[in-house]
Amino acid sequence: DIVMTQSPFSLAVSEGEMVTINCKSSQSLLSSGNQKNYLAWYQQKPGQSPKLLIYYASTRQSGVPDRFIGSGSGTDFTLTISDVQAEDLADYYCLQHYSSPTFGAGTKLELK
Amino acid sequence: QVQLKETGPDLVQLTQTLSITCTVSGFSLTTYNVHWVRQPPGKGLEWMGAMWNGGGTDYNSAFKSRLSISRDTSKSQVFLKMNSLQTDDTAKYFCAMLGLDYWGQGVMVTVSS
């Protein structure tokens, strides 16, 4: 099974700041067939189902603000949120689906 | 439009079997995969398993011995059955189309002794 190591566990930020969340996989998520990384990022607000932000490591889902940026390849991935807004306060999860899916442990984004 | 809806019990007794149904609309189970994901209160997301569009299944090895996923395509339903429930199986259980970002609202199941 592929293990996803996500950090940090929590992050306290002020509005307008930039934050970075990291995910490291125990195996490469890059498909040699199509050169795509099978890594997604989700946002979950209290009481809600998760919402897909980024897929294939760096492709923004339709309707997701461009302050959400996914990057990385192989085993190391990053979600960057520039100019954090109050509405971004939520839990964030990475998900690998290169093989049987596994989620990272999650990162709680809180207000400083 | 695409919808997924979980139905199941609020409460299950310790060591008993959990059965949850995911009823989908707006797409065919023979075209898209449906996953099961759970989330214990205050904790993270855990992928449990999937029903592939071709009829096969995949399971998280952590559950493999006690989890079963099946479907009835004529009723557009996917079923989760998990036996030998323990208190740490208390969680919200979601069905979802992970790749397309469609999720049910989830059903909160408490395992009680």
PDB file of C-alpha atoms in Angstrom:
ATOM      1  CA  ASP A   1       0.000   0.000   0.000  1.00  0.00           C
ATOM      2  CA  ILE A   2       1.205   3.520  -0.752  1.00  0.00           C
ATOM      3  CA  VAL A   3       1.603   5.630   2.384  1.00  0.00           C
ATOM      4  CA  MET A   4       0.928   9.370   2.186  1.00  0.00           C
ATOM      5  CA  THR A   5       2.790  11.497   4.720  1.00  0.00           C
ATOM      6  CA  GLN A   6       1.126  14.908   4.993  1.00  0.00           C
ATOM      7  CA  SER A   7       2.484  17.886   6.888  1.00  0.00           C
ATOM      8  CA  PRO A   8       1.943  19.974   8.879  1.00  0.00           C
ATOM      9  CA  PHE A   9      -0.883  18.633  11.024  1.00  0.00           C
ATOM     10  CA  SER A  10      -2.166  22.155  11.588  1.00  0.00           C
ATOM     11  CA  LEU A  11      -1.377  25.661  10.470  1.00  0.00           C
ATOM     12  CA  ALA A  12      -2.420  28.991  11.976  1.00  0.00           C
ATOM     13  CA  VAL A  13      -2.575  31.827   9.489  1.00  0.00           C
ATOM     14  CA  SER A  14      -3.774  35.376   9.068  1.00  0.00           C
ATOM     15  CA  GLU A  15      -5.874  36.478   6.136  1.00  0.00           C
ATOM     16  CA  GLY A  16      -3.720  37.490   3.197  1.00  0.00           C
ATOM     17  CA  GLU A  17      -0.851  35.148   4.067  1.00  0.00           C
ATOM     18  CA  MET A  18       0.439  32.334   1.906  1.00  0.00           C
ATOM     19  CA  VAL A  19       0.469  28.764   3.201  1.00  0.00           C
ATOM     20  CA  THR A  20       2.055  25.560   2.002  1.00  0.00           C
ATOM     21  CA  ILE A  21       0.901  22.026   2.721  1.00  0.00           C
ATOM     22  CA  ASN A  22       3.069  19.067   1.801  1.00  0.00           C
ATOM     23  CA  CYS A  23       2.424  15.445   0.916  1.00  0.00           C
ATOM     24  CA  LYS A  24       5.060  12.814   0.385  1.00  0.00           C
ATOM     25  CA  SER A  25       4.204   9.411  -1.038  1.00  0.00           C
ATOM     26  CA  SER A  26       6.091   6.195  -0.314  1.00  0.00           C
ATOM     27  CA  GLN A  27       6.164   5.418  -4.054  1.00  0.00           C
ATOM     28  CA  SER A  28       6.121   7.487  -7.196  1.00  0.00           C
ATOM     29  CA  LEU A  29       2.665   8.566  -8.309  1.00  0.00           C
ATOM     30  CA  LEU A  30       3.839   9.400 -11.835  1.00  0.00           C
ATOM     31  CA  SER A  31       2.406   7.217 -14.555  1.00  0.00           C
ATOM     32  CA  SER A  32       4.940   6.403 -17.235  1.00  0.00           C
ATOM     33  CA  GLY A  33       2.086   5.880 -19.661  1.00  0.00           C
ATOM     34  CA  ASN A  34       0.573   9.350 -19.626  1.00  0.00           C
ATOM     35  CA  GLN A  35       3.092  11.317 -17.519  1.00  0.00           C
ATOM     36  CA  LYS A  36       0.371  12.258 -15.047  1.00  0.00           C
ATOM     37  CA  ASN A  37       0.734  12.251 -11.285  1.00  0.00           C
ATOM     38  CA  TYR A  38      -2.199  10.543  -9.618  1.00  0.00           C
ATOM     39  CA  LEU A  39      -2.438  12.972  -6.722  1.00  0.00           C
ATOM     40  CA  ALA A  40      -5.445  15.082  -5.723  1.00  0.00           C
ATOM     41  CA  TRP A  41      -6.109  17.688  -3.061  1.00  0.00           C
ATOM     42  CA  TYR A  42      -9.394  18.014  -1.184  1.00  0.00           C
ATOM     43  CA  GLN A  43     -10.836  20.693   1.080  1.00  0.00           C
ATOM     44  CA  GLN A  44     -13.316  19.808   3.805  1.00  0.00           C
ATOM     45  CA  LYS A  45     -15.270  22.304   5.888  1.00  0.00           C
ATOM     46  CA  PRO A  46     -17.029  21.283   9.117  1.00  0.00           C
ATOM     47  CA  GLY A  47     -20.150  19.248   8.511  1.00  0.00           C
ATOM     48  CA  GLN A  48     -19.566  19.066   4.759  1.00  0.00           C
ATOM     49  CA  SER A  49     -18.392  16.425   2.335  1.00  0.00           C
ATOM     50  CA  PRO A  50     -14.912  16.930   0.938  1.00  0.00           C
ATOM     51  CA  LYS A  51     -14.501  19.084  -2.157  1.00  0.00           C
ATOM     52  CA  LEU A  52     -11.969  18.406  -4.896  1.00  0.00           C
ATOM     53  CA  LEU A  53      -9.574  21.308  -5.427  1.00  0.00           C
ATOM     54  CA  ILE A  54      -6.742  19.897  -7.545  1.00  0.00           C
ATOM     55  CA  TYR A  55      -6.286  16.729  -9.598  1.00  0.00           C
ATOM     56  CA  TYR A  56      -3.319  15.287 -11.459  1.00  0.00           C
ATOM     57  CA  ALA A  57      -1.220  17.181  -8.908  1.00  0.00           C
ATOM     58  CA  SER A  58      -1.598  20.579 -10.534  1.00  0.00           C
ATOM     59  CA  THR A  59      -4.896  20.863 -12.454  1.00  0.00           C
ATOM     60  CA  ARG A  60      -7.408  23.078 -10.720  1.00  0.00           C
ATOM     61  CA  GLN A  61     -10.976  21.762 -10.580  1.00  0.00           C
ATOM     62  CA  SER A  62     -13.511  23.964 -12.335  1.00  0.00           C
ATOM     63  CA  GLY A  63     -14.621  26.845 -10.133  1.00  0.00           C
ATOM     64  CA  VAL A  64     -11.685  26.632  -7.713  1.00  0.00           C
ATOM     65  CA  PRO A  65     -10.042  30.039  -7.164  1.00  0.00           C
ATOM     66  CA  ASP A  66      -6.614  30.465  -8.718  1.00  0.00           C
ATOM     67  CA  ARG A  67      -5.067  31.159  -5.317  1.00  0.00           C
ATOM     68  CA  PHE A  68      -5.043  27.366  -4.896  1.00  0.00           C
ATOM     69  CA  ILE A  69      -1.962  25.967  -6.631  1.00  0.00           C
ATOM     70  CA  GLY A  70      -0.853  22.360  -6.751  1.00  0.00           C
ATOM     71  CA  SER A  71       2.685  21.384  -7.631  1.00  0.00           C
ATOM     72  CA  GLY A  72       5.123  18.523  -7.448  1.00  0.00           C
ATOM     73  CA  SER A  73       5.819  15.255  -9.182  1.00  0.00           C
ATOM     74  CA  GLY A  74       6.879  11.728  -8.360  1.00  0.00           C
ATOM     75  CA  THR A  75       6.766  11.479  -4.589  1.00  0.00           C
ATOM     76  CA  ASP A  76       6.700  15.077  -3.363  1.00  0.00           C
ATOM     77  CA  PHE A  77       3.691  17.339  -3.705  1.00  0.00           C
ATOM     78  CA  THR A  78       2.619  20.728  -2.418  1.00  0.00           C
ATOM     79  CA  LEU A  79      -0.620  22.641  -2.118  1.00  0.00           C
ATOM     80  CA  THR A  80      -0.049  26.378  -1.908  1.00  0.00           C
ATOM     81  CA  ILE A  81      -2.789  28.783  -0.962  1.00  0.00           C
ATOM     82  CA  SER A  82      -1.777  32.338  -1.692  1.00  0.00           C
ATOM     83  CA  ASP A  83      -3.643  35.252  -0.119  1.00  0.00           C
ATOM     84  CA  VAL A  84      -5.589  33.067   2.334  1.00  0.00           C
ATOM     85  CA  GLN A  85      -9.187  34.121   2.819  1.00  0.00           C
ATOM     86  CA  ALA A  86     -11.416  33.426   5.818  1.00  0.00           C
ATOM     87  CA  GLU A  87     -13.455  31.032   3.658  1.00  0.00           C
ATOM     88  CA  ASP A  88     -10.318  28.886   3.159  1.00  0.00           C
ATOM     89  CA  LEU A  89     -10.246  27.862   6.822  1.00  0.00           C
ATOM     90  CA  ALA A  90     -10.852  24.140   6.565  1.00  0.00           C
ATOM     91  CA  ASP A  91      -9.171  20.757   6.607  1.00  0.00           C
ATOM     92  CA  TYR A  92      -7.087  19.770   3.590  1.00  0.00           C
ATOM     93  CA  TYR A  93      -6.253  16.249   2.443  1.00  0.00           C
ATOM     94  CA  CYS A  94      -4.082  14.807  -0.254  1.00  0.00           C
ATOM     95  CA  LEU A  95      -5.197  11.613  -1.969  1.00  0.00           C
ATOM     96  CA  GLN A  96      -3.157   9.275  -4.116  1.00  0.00           C
ATOM     97  CA  HIS A  97      -4.996   7.119  -6.628  1.00  0.00           C
ATOM     98  CA  TYR A  98      -2.033   5.667  -8.499  1.00  0.00           C
ATOM     99  CA  SER A  99      -2.936   2.407  -6.826  1.00  0.00           C
ATOM    100  CA  SER A 100      -5.628   1.584  -4.244  1.00  0.00           C
ATOM    101  CA  PRO A 101      -6.362   5.094  -2.941  1.00  0.00           C
ATOM    102  CA  THR A 102      -4.925   6.449   0.278  1.00  0.00           C
ATOM    103  CA  PHE A 103      -5.465   9.802   1.933  1.00  0.00           C
ATOM    104  CA  GLY A 104      -2.948  11.866   3.823  1.00  0.00           C
ATOM    105  CA  ALA A 105      -3.675  12.474   7.495  1.00  0.00           C
ATOM    106  CA  GLY A 106      -4.973  15.972   6.840  1.00  0.00           C
ATOM    107  CA  THR A 107      -3.976  19.547   7.641  1.00  0.00           C
ATOM    108  CA  LYS A 108      -6.195  21.864   9.662  1.00  0.00           C
ATOM    109  CA  LEU A 109      -5.967  25.476   8.539  1.00  0.00           C
ATOM    110  CA  GLU A 110      -6.929  27.812  11.365  1.00  0.00           C
ATOM    111  CA  LEU A 111      -7.047  31.533  11.979  1.00  0.00           C
ATOM    112  CA  LYS A 112      -4.151  33.028  13.896  1.00  0.00           C
TER     113      LYS A 112
ATOM    114  CA  GLN B   1     -27.734  15.671 -12.267  1.00  0.00           C
ATOM    115  CA  VAL B   2     -25.369  13.320 -10.468  1.00  0.00           C
ATOM    116  CA  GLN B   3     -26.382  12.431  -6.926  1.00  0.00           C
ATOM    117  CA  LEU B   4     -25.295   9.876  -4.379  1.00  0.00           C
ATOM    118  CA  LYS B   5     -27.214   9.167  -1.189  1.00  0.00           C
ATOM    119  CA  GLU B   6     -26.253   6.859   1.651  1.00  0.00           C
ATOM    120  CA  THR B   7     -28.871   5.149   3.766  1.00  0.00           C
ATOM    121  CA  GLY B   8     -28.129   3.063   6.788  1.00  0.00           C
ATOM    122  CA  PRO B   9     -28.548   2.695  10.535  1.00  0.00           C
ATOM    123  CA  ASP B  10     -27.611   5.381  13.063  1.00  0.00           C
ATOM    124  CA  LEU B  11     -26.650   2.771  15.627  1.00  0.00           C
ATOM    125  CA  VAL B  12     -25.123  -0.679  15.369  1.00  0.00           C
ATOM    126  CA  GLN B  13     -24.374  -2.996  18.260  1.00  0.00           C
ATOM    127  CA  LEU B  14     -20.855  -4.090  19.043  1.00  0.00           C
ATOM    128  CA  THR B  15     -19.733  -7.127  16.983  1.00  0.00           C
ATOM    129  CA  GLN B  16     -22.727  -6.836  14.666  1.00  0.00           C
ATOM    130  CA  THR B  17     -22.749  -6.173  10.910  1.00  0.00           C
ATOM    131  CA  LEU B  18     -23.090  -2.765   9.294  1.00  0.00           C
ATOM    132  CA  SER B  19     -25.049  -2.461   6.056  1.00  0.00           C
ATOM    133  CA  ILE B  20     -25.176   0.796   4.119  1.00  0.00           C
ATOM    134  CA  THR B  21     -26.720   1.421   0.712  1.00  0.00           C
ATOM    135  CA  CYS B  22     -25.533   4.080  -1.718  1.00  0.00           C
ATOM    136  CA  THR B  23     -28.247   4.981  -4.215  1.00  0.00           C
ATOM    137  CA  VAL B  24     -26.982   6.905  -7.211  1.00  0.00           C
ATOM    138  CA  SER B  25     -28.676   8.880  -9.954  1.00  0.00           C
ATOM    139  CA  GLY B  26     -27.556  10.759 -13.014  1.00  0.00           C
ATOM    140  CA  PHE B  27     -25.049   8.157 -14.129  1.00  0.00           C
ATOM    141  CA  SER B  28     -24.652   4.437 -14.640  1.00  0.00           C
ATOM    142  CA  LEU B  29     -22.713   2.188 -12.279  1.00  0.00           C
ATOM    143  CA  THR B  30     -21.406   0.385 -15.355  1.00  0.00           C
ATOM    144  CA  THR B  31     -19.691   3.596 -16.472  1.00  0.00           C
ATOM    145  CA  TYR B  32     -18.263   5.068 -13.292  1.00  0.00           C
ATOM    146  CA  ASN B  33     -16.548   3.755 -10.167  1.00  0.00           C
ATOM    147  CA  VAL B  34     -18.017   4.288  -6.698  1.00  0.00           C
ATOM    148  CA  HIS B  35     -15.842   4.445  -3.601  1.00  0.00           C
ATOM    149  CA  TRP B  36     -16.550   4.166   0.107  1.00  0.00           C
ATOM    150  CA  VAL B  37     -14.756   6.553   2.461  1.00  0.00           C
ATOM    151  CA  ARG B  38     -15.225   6.910   6.204  1.00  0.00           C
ATOM    152  CA  GLN B  39     -14.357   9.565   8.760  1.00  0.00           C
ATOM    153  CA  PRO B  40     -14.388   9.004  12.524  1.00  0.00           C
ATOM    154  CA  PRO B  41     -15.532  12.029  14.541  1.00  0.00           C
ATOM    155  CA  GLY B  42     -12.807  14.671  14.579  1.00  0.00           C
ATOM    156  CA  LYS B  43     -10.440  12.532  12.517  1.00  0.00           C
ATOM    157  CA  GLY B  44      -9.312  12.203   8.919  1.00  0.00           C
ATOM    158  CA  LEU B  45     -10.639  10.501   5.819  1.00  0.00           C
ATOM    159  CA  GLU B  46     -10.049   6.804   5.268  1.00  0.00           C
ATOM    160  CA  TRP B  47     -10.589   5.060   1.957  1.00  0.00           C
ATOM    161  CA  MET B  48     -12.351   1.767   2.510  1.00  0.00           C
ATOM    162  CA  GLY B  49     -12.901   0.291  -0.919  1.00  0.00           C
ATOM    163  CA  ALA B  50     -14.405   0.630  -4.347  1.00  0.00           C
ATOM    164  CA  MET B  51     -16.831  -0.910  -6.775  1.00  0.00           C
ATOM    165  CA  TRP B  52     -15.331  -0.605 -10.233  1.00  0.00           C
ATOM    166  CA  ASN B  53     -17.537   0.085 -13.206  1.00  0.00           C
ATOM    167  CA  GLY B  54     -16.675  -3.318 -14.636  1.00  0.00           C
ATOM    168  CA  GLY B  55     -18.023  -5.059 -11.552  1.00  0.00           C
ATOM    169  CA  GLY B  56     -14.777  -5.772  -9.739  1.00  0.00           C
ATOM    170  CA  THR B  57     -13.951  -4.561  -6.272  1.00  0.00           C
ATOM    171  CA  ASP B  58     -10.931  -3.257  -4.396  1.00  0.00           C
ATOM    172  CA  TYR B  59     -10.481  -3.064  -0.658  1.00  0.00           C
ATOM    173  CA  ASN B  60      -8.254  -1.296   1.817  1.00  0.00           C
ATOM    174  CA  SER B  61      -6.165  -4.086   3.283  1.00  0.00           C
ATOM    175  CA  ALA B  62      -7.033  -2.774   6.758  1.00  0.00           C
ATOM    176  CA  PHE B  63     -10.634  -3.941   6.201  1.00  0.00           C
ATOM    177  CA  LYS B  64     -10.202  -6.768   3.742  1.00  0.00           C
ATOM    178  CA  SER B  65     -11.212  -9.575   6.026  1.00  0.00           C
ATOM    179  CA  ARG B  66     -14.496  -8.032   7.158  1.00  0.00           C
ATOM    180  CA  LEU B  67     -15.597  -5.682   4.358  1.00  0.00           C
ATOM    181  CA  SER B  68     -17.721  -6.535   1.338  1.00  0.00           C
ATOM    182  CA  ILE B  69     -18.847  -4.190  -1.439  1.00  0.00           C
ATOM    183  CA  SER B  70     -21.433  -5.201  -4.012  1.00  0.00           C
ATOM    184  CA  ARG B  71     -23.938  -3.599  -6.353  1.00  0.00           C
ATOM    185  CA  ASP B  72     -27.288  -3.908  -8.049  1.00  0.00           C
ATOM    186  CA  THR B  73     -26.989  -2.065 -11.332  1.00  0.00           C
ATOM    187  CA  SER B  74     -30.710  -2.371 -12.055  1.00  0.00           C
ATOM    188  CA  LYS B  75     -31.431  -0.386  -8.906  1.00  0.00           C
ATOM    189  CA  SER B  76     -28.395   1.918  -9.222  1.00  0.00           C
ATOM    190  CA  GLN B  77     -27.261   0.870  -5.778  1.00  0.00           C
ATOM    191  CA  VAL B  78     -23.910   0.030  -4.236  1.00  0.00           C
ATOM    192  CA  PHE B  79     -23.792  -1.816  -0.936  1.00  0.00           C
ATOM    193  CA  LEU B  80     -21.267  -1.780   1.889  1.00  0.00           C
ATOM    194  CA  LYS B  81     -21.298  -4.582   4.434  1.00  0.00           C
ATOM    195  CA  MET B  82     -18.801  -4.753   7.257  1.00  0.00           C
ATOM    196  CA  ASN B  83     -18.914  -7.298  10.039  1.00  0.00           C
ATOM    197  CA  SER B  84     -17.494  -7.595  13.544  1.00  0.00           C
ATOM    198  CA  LEU B  85     -17.996  -3.918  14.290  1.00  0.00           C
ATOM    199  CA  GLN B  86     -16.005  -2.306  17.089  1.00  0.00           C
ATOM    200  CA  THR B  87     -16.361   1.076  18.788  1.00  0.00           C
ATOM    201  CA  ASP B  88     -13.603   2.518  16.614  1.00  0.00           C
ATOM    202  CA  ASP B  89     -15.788   1.868  13.568  1.00  0.00           C
ATOM    203  CA  THR B  90     -17.951   4.766  14.752  1.00  0.00           C
ATOM    204  CA  ALA B  91     -17.711   7.166  11.829  1.00  0.00           C
ATOM    205  CA  LYS B  92     -19.471   9.003   9.052  1.00  0.00           C
ATOM    206  CA  TYR B  93     -19.557   6.752   5.992  1.00  0.00           C
ATOM    207  CA  PHE B  94     -19.545   8.341   2.544  1.00  0.00           C
ATOM    208  CA  CYS B  95     -19.987   6.971  -0.936  1.00  0.00           C
ATOM    209  CA  ALA B  96     -18.270   9.015  -3.595  1.00  0.00           C
ATOM    210  CA  MET B  97     -17.068   9.281  -7.149  1.00  0.00           C
ATOM    211  CA  LEU B  98     -13.584  10.377  -6.170  1.00  0.00           C
ATOM    212  CA  GLY B  99     -12.310  11.351  -9.585  1.00  0.00           C
ATOM    213  CA  LEU B 100     -15.334  13.445 -10.466  1.00  0.00           C
ATOM    214  CA  ASP B 101     -15.863  14.979  -7.039  1.00  0.00           C
ATOM    215  CA  TYR B 102     -19.364  13.778  -6.386  1.00  0.00           C
ATOM    216  CA  TRP B 103     -20.039  12.730  -2.794  1.00  0.00           C
ATOM    217  CA  GLY B 104     -23.032  11.705  -0.776  1.00  0.00           C
ATOM    218  CA  GLN B 105     -23.814  13.631   2.381  1.00  0.00           C
ATOM    219  CA  GLY B 106     -22.662  10.682   4.462  1.00  0.00           C
ATOM    220  CA  VAL B 107     -24.345   8.636   7.150  1.00  0.00           C
ATOM    221  CA  MET B 108     -23.149   8.822  10.748  1.00  0.00           C
ATOM    222  CA  VAL B 109     -22.947   5.388  12.328  1.00  0.00           C
ATOM    223  CA  THR B 110     -22.328   4.853  16.024  1.00  0.00           C
ATOM    224  CA  VAL B 111     -21.215   1.467  17.303  1.00  0.00           C
ATOM    225  CA  SER B 112     -22.611   0.919  20.744  1.00  0.00           C
ATOM    226  CA  SER B 113     -21.915  -1.627  23.406  1.00  0.00           C
TER     227      SER B 113
END
